[in-house]
Amino acid sequence: MKYFLLLASAVLFNSKLVAQEQPIYDNFILNATKINAKIVVDGELSEPEWELATITSDFLNKAPKDTGLAVNQTRTWIMYDDEFLYIGAVNYQKREDLVIKTLKRDNSSYHWDSDGFSVVLDPLNKQTNGFLFGVNAAGARVDGMVSIENSRTRPDVNWDNVWYSSVKVHDDYWVAEFAIPFKSINYDTNVEEWGINFVRNDMKRNEYSTWSHVPLGFPGIDIGHLGTMVIKDIPPKRKQGAIVQPYALGSSNKDFQATNNSLENDIEIGLDAKIPVGQNLKLDLTVNPDFSTVDVDRQVTNLSRFSIFFPEKRAFFLENSDLFGSFGTWGLKPFFSRRIGLNNGEIVPILFGARVTGNLSEDLRVGILNAHTRSVNDLSANNYTVASVQQNLVGRTNVKALFTNRSLFDGTSPTGEDYNRTIGAEFNYTSENGYWNGNARYHWSQTEEKFDDAYFAGATLMYGDGDKFFGITADRVEDNYINELGFSDRLFQYDAEAGELKRVGYNFLNPWAGFTIRPDADWINSYTFSGWMVGSTRTNGDFIDRILSVNFEMYTKDWGGVSLSARNSKVALLFPTNLINGDELLPVDTYSFNRIAFDYFSDSRGVISGSLNTSFGEFYNGTRTQFGGSLNMRVQPWGNFGVRYVGNKVILPD
């Protein structure tokens, strides 16, 4: 303990000397210290080795502004031995000012709303993927893989591995201590410069700070704005052990009203396993998986003509999911894992599944998935195969390819008469500073009918620097692009009169632009003005729909705020449509209607917080009024309670 007190005192004195200055760094570089002693992860930092470790420079403001030094500073030390990478952090904040939103592991949204400390590691230093480890001031942990998806660094907290942490809270600061096993992360013994950054959440001031500077417009964990950790004499890689999780479920049922009321017993058994394959690949296996503990989907009211995208929540499909699910655009995904084991919301039992994901080299990532469903009721057995490969090129540019296949099975063999296959490739570009991003894509499908014009092609170009942003997405989807393992929100349109879905190919265009003003005001953080358009035509040029939206957002210093939008929609219904399950169908016609929406949300740090939203205006040939809100109460640190309400009143002519 005496060593830590000496460190903390020196750091506090140093912080007072430099707090008024903005340092100028050409590079953010730190040297990890090699040690040979045993470190106990207890949140004390009491071993003498911590005194020998290199201390990081001052943390810089990240948000709501990205200039100057953080007021409440953070000091970190980093060292390693042959088994662990050790990180110690002193986070200056008074005990009574700490905000804790969760005690649950991997609650990523509440982690960033709590006082916390995190580290981002890029051991291969390729600025394409890495690892996130973090704790809040109550010790709740979050970990995951980070990767680039749709030009943004996103965490996948479904990645779980072994690591250790401890937190100790004092009157004027709290301490976080990490021990990350080298065998839990993918690294190359020939790479001695790792990407690294530290992120601090200061909820009293509603501020975020980082060690390596991250501009506004990028998340604090952005993998393109990491500093450098020099780590010499890297220990050789050690193979991880396999993890096997079997399960057994038993049930007994008896119908006391039936004539034959004998007891019916049932038992289900299965297992999940994670098995290392070489140094950088992982095999996931599942046999007769049980998904009964998976969170249910959030209930929504769908008054649009299109399908709603619900995220995957089943554990087998989640880890490294960006390898398979990052293709396409927000409205069209060439692979959507919920197509496996689900049919129109009903569960289709999966007999087994296997998945291999990881790196074949520093620049080459691969993923292969196979799953087999059993026949149930009138659904036959099917086998599903998905393969993905991603090759990094120069800088943060990469190319990737995807193959999917669904085959109908009769017993243990494919029938060869009912199948659906797709193959596609995409090129992704990100500029060195991360401001410019682009994507070009082409995907092709095949069924037993072997249709012509069975492709989907498109491109996206966007710019964003934190103050201004603009971009455009354009796609062409042919009528015969049939992807039974994918998701498209608008390829299929429902003909209510015929009672069937019909494929309608389309051209899609989505431009957007906006800018943000950050005034020097006591209570206003920012104003954002933006506009966007979404429109589509049939492949022959006939009009389908178009939405124009003008938007205004204002955020206060406490991260509360309001938003206001005005929207004009023009829709040419291709078929008679029933939007509210009534008896009357909207006839085929072209409709134009306007709506205004208003939203308010309060400071989420408060014991009581909430939101209100309303919208009103025309709706096809009638009117629609929506009202909603939420109310949340926090009992720190163990409880969050909330209610949410959404109501819609739609009036259409008789």
XYZ file of C-alpha atoms in Angstrom:
654
model
C 0.000 0.000 0.000
C 2.834 2.430 0.763
C 4.079 2.214 -2.819
C 0.660 3.113 -4.172
C 0.318 6.084 -1.797
C 3.673 7.369 -3.037
C 2.544 6.979 -6.651
C -0.817 8.635 -6.042
C 0.756 11.583 -4.225
C 3.284 12.179 -6.984
C 0.580 11.935 -9.631
C -1.715 14.362 -7.820
C 1.125 16.895 -7.484
C 2.029 16.466 -11.155
C -1.618 16.926 -12.202
C -1.803 20.300 -10.455
C 1.316 21.488 -12.253
C 0.129 20.615 -15.754
C -3.629 20.981 -15.445
C -3.607 24.409 -17.091
C -1.579 23.332 -20.110
C -2.530 21.499 -23.284
C 0.384 19.206 -24.191
C 1.411 18.757 -27.793
C 2.124 15.135 -28.697
C 3.545 14.017 -32.004
C 2.956 10.438 -30.955
C 1.294 8.715 -28.034
C 3.851 6.068 -27.066
C 4.375 4.148 -23.847
C 6.771 1.364 -22.945
C 5.424 -1.665 -21.118
C 7.691 -2.777 -18.253
C 8.779 -6.433 -18.067
C 8.649 -7.904 -14.535
C 9.361 -11.259 -12.932
C 7.417 -10.931 -9.669
C 3.930 -12.188 -8.890
C 1.185 -9.540 -8.952
C -1.964 -9.947 -6.854
C -4.980 -8.363 -8.545
C -6.628 -6.708 -5.534
C -7.079 -3.066 -6.548
C -4.276 -1.980 -4.201
C -1.302 -1.586 -6.611
C 0.828 -2.336 -3.558
C 3.634 -4.346 -5.198
C 6.923 -2.425 -5.628
C 6.931 -3.289 -9.357
C 4.200 -0.702 -9.955
C 6.681 1.999 -8.945
C 8.974 0.878 -11.774
C 6.265 0.891 -14.443
C 5.965 3.774 -16.897
C 3.210 6.250 -16.080
C 1.081 7.607 -18.916
C 0.763 11.269 -19.796
C -2.303 13.329 -18.979
C -5.671 12.258 -20.335
C -7.225 14.520 -22.974
C -10.843 15.552 -23.331
C -12.847 13.385 -25.718
C -16.460 14.538 -25.269
C -18.380 16.798 -25.158
C -15.274 18.673 -26.354
C -12.034 17.239 -27.709
C -9.596 19.983 -26.685
C -7.679 20.520 -23.458
C -6.887 18.281 -20.513
C -9.521 16.412 -18.545
C -10.362 18.126 -15.244
C -10.560 14.867 -13.299
C -7.376 13.159 -14.405
C -6.523 9.469 -14.784
C -3.115 7.865 -14.350
C -2.269 4.440 -15.734
C 0.657 2.050 -15.460
C 1.296 -0.997 -17.620
C 3.641 -3.959 -17.207
C 3.758 -7.651 -18.072
C 5.306 -11.005 -17.291
C 5.281 -14.297 -19.195
C 1.563 -14.864 -18.566
C -0.259 -11.573 -18.039
C -0.500 -8.000 -19.196
C -1.081 -5.870 -16.073
C -2.806 -2.488 -16.113
C -3.281 -0.210 -13.120
C -5.360 2.974 -13.171
C -6.009 5.725 -10.628
C -9.212 7.603 -11.472
C -9.603 10.877 -9.597
C -13.194 11.406 -8.478
C -14.844 11.909 -5.097
C -16.637 8.864 -3.734
C -19.967 10.705 -3.342
C -19.892 11.829 -6.989
C -19.647 8.344 -8.513
C -22.516 7.220 -10.752
C -23.150 3.473 -11.050
C -25.781 2.238 -13.510
C -25.194 -1.504 -13.455
C -23.603 -4.440 -11.662
C -24.206 -6.737 -14.635
C -21.361 -7.994 -16.771
C -21.243 -6.881 -20.404
C -24.011 -4.316 -20.044
C -22.307 -2.114 -22.601
C -24.844 0.727 -22.680
C -24.867 1.211 -18.899
C -21.082 0.786 -18.774
C -20.651 4.017 -20.722
C -23.279 5.720 -18.534
C -21.368 4.832 -15.342
C -18.066 6.060 -13.946
C -15.653 3.660 -15.576
C -12.228 2.884 -17.005
C -11.507 0.871 -20.168
C -8.588 -0.173 -22.326
C -8.617 -0.906 -26.066
C -5.882 -3.194 -27.419
C -4.872 -3.818 -31.035
C -2.085 -6.420 -30.675
C -1.601 -6.806 -34.442
C -1.578 -3.006 -34.906
C -3.631 -3.173 -38.109
C -6.384 -0.744 -37.061
C -9.070 -3.215 -38.118
C -9.961 -5.201 -34.999
C -8.895 -5.592 -31.397
C -10.109 -6.089 -27.829
C -11.940 -4.070 -25.177
C -11.618 -4.540 -21.404
C -13.328 -2.282 -18.894
C -14.830 -1.906 -15.420
C -17.101 0.588 -13.748
C -16.426 1.997 -10.281
C -18.439 -0.828 -8.703
C -16.350 -3.510 -10.434
C -18.863 -4.579 -13.114
C -16.879 -5.767 -16.111
C -17.301 -5.392 -19.849
C -15.163 -7.120 -22.451
C -15.430 -7.767 -26.146
C -13.898 -7.644 -29.561
C -13.871 -4.366 -31.471
C -14.010 -4.213 -35.246
C -14.929 -1.898 -38.094
C -18.542 -2.282 -39.203
C -20.204 0.159 -41.597
C -17.179 2.470 -41.187
C -17.535 2.659 -37.377
C -15.607 0.927 -34.580
C -18.144 -1.233 -32.778
C -17.732 -3.515 -29.740
C -18.995 -7.092 -29.695
C -19.509 -7.788 -25.994
C -20.629 -11.338 -26.755
C -16.938 -12.243 -26.837
C -16.107 -13.610 -23.395
C -12.729 -14.780 -22.239
C -10.744 -15.204 -19.049
C -9.233 -12.090 -17.452
C -9.074 -10.628 -13.963
C -9.909 -7.269 -12.439
C -10.393 -5.590 -9.086
C -11.679 -2.163 -8.036
C -11.124 -0.224 -4.803
C -12.923 3.051 -4.061
C -11.309 5.707 -1.842
C -12.580 9.108 -0.741
C -11.005 11.096 -3.594
C -10.202 8.462 -6.214
C -10.883 4.901 -7.239
C -8.430 2.284 -8.467
C -8.853 -0.282 -11.239
C -6.409 -3.155 -11.693
C -6.427 -5.600 -14.644
C -4.564 -8.819 -15.406
C -5.176 -9.933 -18.994
C -3.757 -13.364 -19.904
C -1.790 -13.338 -23.131
C -3.501 -16.587 -24.091
C -6.873 -14.798 -24.083
C -5.961 -12.439 -26.932
C -4.682 -12.883 -30.450
C -1.173 -11.466 -30.964
C 1.969 -12.009 -33.015
C 5.282 -12.481 -31.213
C 6.993 -10.590 -34.045
C 4.885 -7.451 -33.512
C 6.423 -5.361 -30.715
C 4.284 -2.253 -31.187
C 0.645 -2.710 -30.196
C -2.161 -0.235 -30.610
C -3.563 0.901 -27.246
C -5.808 3.536 -25.722
C -7.480 4.155 -22.374
C -10.973 5.592 -21.957
C -12.279 7.241 -18.786
C -15.961 7.947 -18.026
C -16.497 10.892 -15.640
C -20.237 11.004 -15.040
C -20.240 13.818 -12.475
C -19.019 16.175 -15.184
C -20.642 14.184 -18.004
C -17.279 13.981 -19.726
C -15.165 11.343 -21.412
C -11.403 11.478 -21.720
C -8.768 9.359 -23.449
C -5.001 8.988 -23.284
C -4.512 9.070 -27.065
C -6.451 11.877 -28.700
C -9.753 10.832 -30.327
C -11.545 13.573 -32.294
C -15.229 14.323 -31.970
C -17.259 12.272 -34.402
C -15.491 9.056 -33.409
C -16.241 6.775 -30.452
C -13.711 6.765 -27.631
C -12.818 3.167 -28.487
C -12.094 4.057 -32.128
C -9.470 1.630 -33.345
C -8.088 4.144 -35.827
C -6.946 6.596 -33.124
C -4.924 4.386 -30.804
C -1.565 5.200 -29.305
C 1.367 2.797 -29.299
C 2.542 0.396 -26.617
C 6.079 -0.909 -27.104
C 6.338 -4.409 -25.648
C 9.696 -6.171 -25.933
C 10.495 -9.826 -25.312
C 6.909 -10.944 -25.902
C 6.209 -14.347 -24.343
C 5.563 -17.250 -26.716
C 1.936 -18.009 -27.437
C 0.236 -20.605 -25.273
C -2.648 -22.750 -26.383
C -5.970 -22.225 -24.662
C -7.879 -25.128 -23.222
C -11.249 -26.274 -24.512
C -14.458 -25.208 -22.775
C -17.387 -27.652 -22.765
C -20.831 -26.790 -21.364
C -23.288 -29.710 -21.361
C -26.912 -29.299 -20.314
C -29.898 -31.484 -19.479
C -33.528 -30.390 -19.188
C -36.279 -32.611 -17.879
C -40.040 -32.105 -17.818
C -43.140 -34.017 -16.772
C -46.666 -33.273 -17.963
C -50.042 -34.686 -17.033
C -53.458 -33.706 -18.411
C -55.947 -34.366 -15.611
C -58.944 -33.727 -17.884
C -57.910 -36.238 -20.531
C -59.244 -39.789 -20.577
C -55.743 -41.180 -20.720
C -54.087 -39.017 -18.070
C -50.792 -40.832 -17.773
C -47.658 -38.867 -16.918
C -45.569 -37.838 -19.943
C -41.859 -37.380 -19.334
C -39.374 -35.668 -21.605
C -35.661 -34.973 -21.433
C -33.459 -32.790 -23.604
C -29.683 -32.995 -23.584
C -27.088 -31.036 -25.497
C -23.807 -29.209 -25.232
C -21.861 -26.161 -26.321
C -18.092 -26.178 -26.721
C -15.282 -23.777 -27.599
C -12.110 -25.458 -28.849
C -8.882 -23.686 -29.920
C -7.655 -24.633 -33.385
C -4.004 -23.740 -33.702
C -2.966 -20.366 -32.298
C -5.461 -17.981 -33.877
C -8.599 -19.952 -34.754
C -11.497 -21.031 -32.582
C -14.025 -23.812 -33.158
C -17.505 -23.324 -31.685
C -19.715 -26.409 -31.486
C -23.329 -26.782 -30.457
C -25.425 -29.951 -30.301
C -29.170 -29.683 -29.790
C -28.767 -26.126 -28.438
C -31.123 -24.686 -25.844
C -32.002 -21.033 -26.482
C -34.617 -20.746 -23.742
C -32.544 -18.181 -21.803
C -32.192 -15.790 -24.751
C -33.735 -12.348 -24.224
C -37.025 -11.802 -26.030
C -37.283 -9.218 -28.790
C -38.443 -5.732 -27.923
C -42.094 -5.235 -28.829
C -42.673 -2.640 -31.539
C -45.641 -1.406 -33.541
C -44.906 -1.700 -37.254
C -47.047 0.671 -39.334
C -44.682 0.624 -42.292
C -44.812 -1.525 -45.424
C -41.483 -3.136 -44.640
C -39.971 -5.783 -42.383
C -38.251 -4.790 -39.134
C -34.697 -5.899 -38.427
C -34.351 -7.556 -35.004
C -30.783 -8.259 -33.822
C -29.423 -11.741 -33.191
C -29.287 -12.710 -29.502
C -28.395 -16.429 -29.570
C -24.912 -16.973 -28.172
C -23.745 -19.493 -30.786
C -24.098 -16.921 -33.574
C -22.719 -13.880 -31.761
C -18.962 -14.091 -31.253
C -17.031 -12.802 -34.282
C -20.397 -12.125 -35.907
C -18.937 -9.190 -37.864
C -17.196 -11.720 -40.117
C -20.598 -12.834 -41.399
C -23.008 -10.008 -40.655
C -21.120 -6.869 -41.718
C -21.887 -7.287 -45.419
C -24.477 -5.174 -47.201
C -26.205 -2.027 -45.937
C -28.623 -1.116 -43.158
C -31.622 -2.213 -45.244
C -30.171 -5.257 -46.980
C -28.013 -7.876 -45.292
C -26.716 -10.756 -47.462
C -26.493 -12.878 -44.308
C -28.858 -12.681 -41.346
C -28.266 -15.475 -38.815
C -31.877 -15.393 -37.544
C -32.857 -17.193 -40.747
C -31.312 -20.312 -39.192
C -33.491 -22.008 -36.585
C -36.396 -19.569 -36.929
C -39.285 -19.523 -39.394
C -41.789 -16.664 -39.218
C -40.971 -16.268 -35.538
C -41.407 -19.970 -34.755
C -38.495 -22.057 -33.459
C -37.089 -24.698 -35.800
C -34.892 -27.101 -33.765
C -31.192 -27.043 -34.638
C -29.624 -30.500 -34.483
C -26.040 -29.281 -34.521
C -23.869 -26.372 -35.528
C -20.157 -25.765 -36.014
C -18.276 -22.541 -36.569
C -14.583 -21.753 -37.121
C -13.473 -18.111 -36.901
C -10.197 -16.274 -36.492
C -7.018 -15.203 -38.251
C -4.992 -17.257 -40.706
C -2.406 -14.469 -40.735
C -2.039 -10.878 -39.569
C -4.062 -9.627 -42.525
C -6.398 -12.527 -43.262
C -9.543 -13.324 -41.238
C -11.820 -16.250 -42.024
C -15.111 -17.637 -40.828
C -16.960 -20.852 -41.704
C -20.352 -21.806 -40.275
C -22.469 -24.919 -40.761
C -25.783 -25.737 -39.085
C -28.432 -28.394 -39.614
C -32.101 -28.144 -38.647
C -34.416 -31.080 -38.139
C -37.756 -31.527 -39.875
C -40.719 -30.319 -37.838
C -44.406 -30.296 -38.781
C -44.530 -29.373 -42.491
C -40.961 -28.017 -42.580
C -38.275 -30.281 -43.986
C -34.734 -30.561 -42.670
C -32.258 -28.039 -44.058
C -28.506 -27.606 -43.986
C -26.928 -24.151 -43.919
C -23.358 -23.187 -44.803
C -21.794 -19.728 -44.622
C -18.176 -18.857 -45.406
C -16.457 -15.493 -45.156
C -12.960 -14.213 -45.824
C -11.514 -10.740 -45.166
C -8.124 -9.618 -46.500
C -6.593 -6.372 -45.253
C -4.815 -4.332 -47.898
C -2.983 -1.022 -47.477
C -3.811 0.980 -44.347
C -7.406 0.434 -43.250
C -8.588 -0.811 -46.642
C -9.837 -4.368 -47.088
C -11.656 -6.692 -49.439
C -13.962 -9.437 -48.263
C -16.116 -12.168 -49.752
C -19.166 -14.110 -48.581
C -20.738 -17.416 -49.632
C -24.052 -18.773 -48.318
C -25.918 -21.982 -49.083
C -29.204 -23.532 -47.963
C -29.965 -27.081 -49.081
C -33.092 -29.150 -48.480
C -32.255 -32.530 -46.943
C -34.051 -35.847 -47.183
C -32.699 -37.862 -44.302
C -28.933 -37.454 -44.369
C -28.547 -36.339 -47.992
C -29.402 -33.158 -49.902
C -32.245 -33.534 -52.387
C -30.495 -31.336 -54.953
C -33.885 -29.947 -55.980
C -34.402 -27.159 -53.445
C -31.484 -24.879 -52.660
C -30.460 -21.235 -52.455
C -26.893 -19.978 -52.848
C -25.298 -16.553 -52.860
C -21.798 -15.308 -53.410
C -20.575 -11.750 -53.113
C -17.601 -9.472 -52.610
C -17.112 -6.027 -51.075
C -14.360 -3.425 -51.014
C -14.038 -1.137 -47.968
C -11.982 2.033 -47.761
C -11.219 4.201 -44.720
C -8.883 7.181 -44.941
C -5.945 7.476 -42.560
C -7.736 10.030 -40.373
C -11.010 8.111 -40.549
C -13.003 11.012 -42.019
C -13.656 9.424 -45.423
C -15.248 5.995 -45.776
C -16.399 4.090 -48.830
C -17.827 0.710 -49.754
C -18.536 -1.030 -53.070
C -20.482 -4.308 -53.154
C -21.775 -6.962 -55.525
C -23.748 -10.075 -54.553
C -25.309 -12.740 -56.763
C -27.812 -15.499 -55.999
C -28.793 -18.825 -57.517
C -31.710 -21.205 -57.003
C -32.797 -24.366 -58.783
C -34.686 -22.136 -61.293
C -31.396 -20.441 -62.319
C -32.902 -16.995 -62.958
C -31.108 -14.263 -64.878
C -30.575 -10.799 -63.341
C -30.206 -12.252 -59.852
C -27.861 -9.717 -58.303
C -27.588 -6.891 -55.792
C -24.977 -4.151 -56.330
C -24.291 -0.840 -54.665
C -21.863 1.690 -53.254
C -21.580 4.072 -50.295
C -19.391 7.137 -49.829
C -19.441 9.212 -46.636
C -17.526 11.918 -44.789
C -17.669 12.920 -41.123
C -15.278 14.984 -39.003
C -17.405 15.667 -35.924
C -18.605 19.083 -37.106
C -19.992 18.254 -40.536
C -21.069 15.077 -42.249
C -22.507 13.991 -45.574
C -22.789 10.877 -47.664
C -24.744 8.865 -50.181
C -25.754 5.230 -50.587
C -26.990 3.789 -53.890
C -28.122 0.213 -54.534
C -29.759 -1.815 -57.271
C -31.575 -5.006 -56.287
C -32.968 -7.136 -59.098
C -36.304 -8.988 -58.884
C -34.529 -12.337 -58.991
C -32.002 -11.650 -56.241
C -33.261 -14.373 -53.907
C -31.415 -14.657 -50.614
C -33.174 -16.907 -48.129
C -30.341 -16.454 -45.601
C -30.387 -12.671 -45.822
C -32.553 -9.734 -44.818
C -34.130 -7.135 -47.078
C -36.586 -4.610 -45.717
C -38.164 -3.767 -49.083
C -37.493 -6.484 -51.692
C -40.715 -8.245 -50.670
C -43.993 -6.307 -50.700
C -47.277 -7.721 -49.438
C -50.277 -7.924 -51.731
C -53.110 -7.960 -49.184
C -55.743 -8.715 -51.816
C -53.908 -11.802 -53.065
C -52.613 -12.646 -49.586
C -49.028 -13.193 -50.683
C -45.589 -11.593 -50.724
C -44.261 -10.495 -54.093
C -40.671 -9.743 -55.036
C -40.206 -6.260 -56.429
C -36.697 -5.300 -57.511
C -35.716 -1.708 -56.923
C -33.177 1.074 -57.242
C -32.428 2.699 -53.889
C -30.928 6.109 -53.114
C -30.136 7.584 -49.675
C -28.203 10.893 -49.485
C -27.718 12.774 -46.215
C -25.893 15.837 -44.866
C -25.640 17.875 -41.697
C -23.502 20.014 -39.435
C -23.037 20.564 -35.699
C -22.538 23.855 -33.831
C -20.876 23.756 -30.404
C -21.516 27.136 -28.759
C -19.527 28.526 -25.851
C -22.547 28.448 -23.529
C -23.136 27.482 -19.923
C -25.766 24.826 -20.529
C -25.867 24.066 -24.264
C -23.520 21.396 -25.564
C -24.401 21.321 -29.260
C -26.931 21.991 -32.005
C -27.164 19.669 -35.000
C -29.018 20.453 -38.231
C -29.412 17.649 -40.753
C -31.443 16.424 -43.672
C -31.806 13.159 -45.525
C -33.745 11.492 -48.289
C -34.658 7.852 -48.857
C -36.139 6.948 -52.211
C -36.669 3.979 -54.474
C -37.911 3.163 -57.960
C -38.593 -0.123 -59.699
C -35.788 -1.439 -61.878
C -37.689 -0.133 -64.932
C -37.689 3.383 -63.421
C -41.273 3.484 -62.124
C -41.627 5.447 -58.888
C -42.120 3.513 -55.594
C -41.533 5.875 -52.693
C -39.594 8.851 -51.337
C -39.151 10.348 -47.861
C -37.635 13.785 -47.183
C -36.706 14.691 -43.606
C -35.337 17.897 -42.039
C -34.061 17.516 -38.466
C -32.867 19.595 -35.520
C -31.223 18.262 -32.335
C -30.057 20.124 -29.234
C -28.001 18.539 -26.447
C -27.434 20.155 -23.069
C -24.320 19.873 -20.912
C -25.980 17.088 -18.894
C -26.637 15.111 -22.133
C -30.348 15.715 -21.986
C -31.901 17.258 -25.050
C -34.671 17.716 -27.569
C -35.132 16.884 -31.232
C -37.569 18.133 -33.846
C -38.146 16.773 -37.331
C -40.445 17.503 -40.256
C -41.008 14.799 -42.834
C -42.735 14.498 -46.194
C -43.517 11.065 -47.608
C -44.684 10.141 -51.076
C -45.675 6.525 -51.699
C -46.993 4.762 -54.783
C -48.699 1.635 -53.477
C -48.056 -1.204 -55.902
C -50.684 -3.479 -54.371
C -53.760 -3.079 -52.153
C -52.315 -2.726 -48.657
C -53.534 -3.350 -45.120
C -51.356 -1.464 -42.628
C -53.427 -1.828 -39.440
C -55.070 -5.250 -39.887
C -58.478 -3.716 -40.570
C -61.105 -4.851 -43.033
C -60.547 -1.984 -45.466
C -57.597 -2.067 -47.851
C -55.744 1.013 -49.013
C -56.258 1.057 -52.781
C -53.459 1.239 -55.322
C -52.687 4.943 -55.637
C -49.996 7.569 -55.012
C -50.153 9.168 -51.566
C -48.351 12.227 -50.218
C -48.422 13.082 -46.518
C -46.543 15.183 -43.932
C -45.570 14.560 -40.316
C -43.910 16.460 -37.462
C -42.138 14.715 -34.556
C -40.832 16.022 -31.224
C -38.679 14.189 -28.645
C -37.409 15.148 -25.195
C -35.011 13.159 -22.994
C -33.674 14.122 -19.577
C -30.290 13.690 -17.895
C -29.889 9.925 -17.566
C -27.533 10.303 -14.572
C -30.366 11.345 -12.287
C -32.081 9.031 -9.829
C -35.225 9.730 -11.847
C -34.946 10.151 -15.609
C -37.240 9.827 -18.556
C -38.257 10.767 -22.058
C -41.290 11.971 -23.984
C -41.986 11.720 -27.696
C -44.871 12.599 -29.942
C -45.573 12.863 -33.640
C -48.632 13.833 -35.609
C -49.761 14.469 -39.147
C -51.205 12.827 -42.215
C -50.985 9.105 -42.857
C -51.789 8.022 -46.419
C -55.431 9.135 -46.804
C -55.976 9.562 -43.053
C -54.193 10.796 -39.926
C -51.849 9.320 -37.333
C -50.935 10.559 -33.857
C -48.251 8.879 -31.771
C -47.408 9.464 -28.134
C -44.813 7.692 -26.031
C -42.535 8.033 -23.083
C -40.396 6.287 -20.528
C -39.720 6.711 -16.819
C -36.666 5.231 -15.112
C -35.574 5.063 -11.487
C -32.054 4.112 -10.357
C -31.278 2.657 -6.925
C -27.471 2.810 -6.889
C -25.742 0.516 -7.359
C -28.009 -2.515 -7.510
C -31.236 -1.607 -9.286
C -32.720 0.018 -12.375
C -36.482 0.139 -12.782
C -38.342 1.476 -15.771
C -41.602 1.601 -17.685
C -42.136 2.454 -21.349
C -45.289 3.322 -23.253
C -45.998 3.794 -26.961
C -49.439 4.504 -28.383
C -50.638 5.126 -31.934
C -53.993 6.487 -33.042
C -54.632 5.938 -36.740
C -57.777 7.234 -38.422
C -58.476 6.143 -41.987
C -61.637 6.865 -43.978
C -64.291 4.146 -43.975
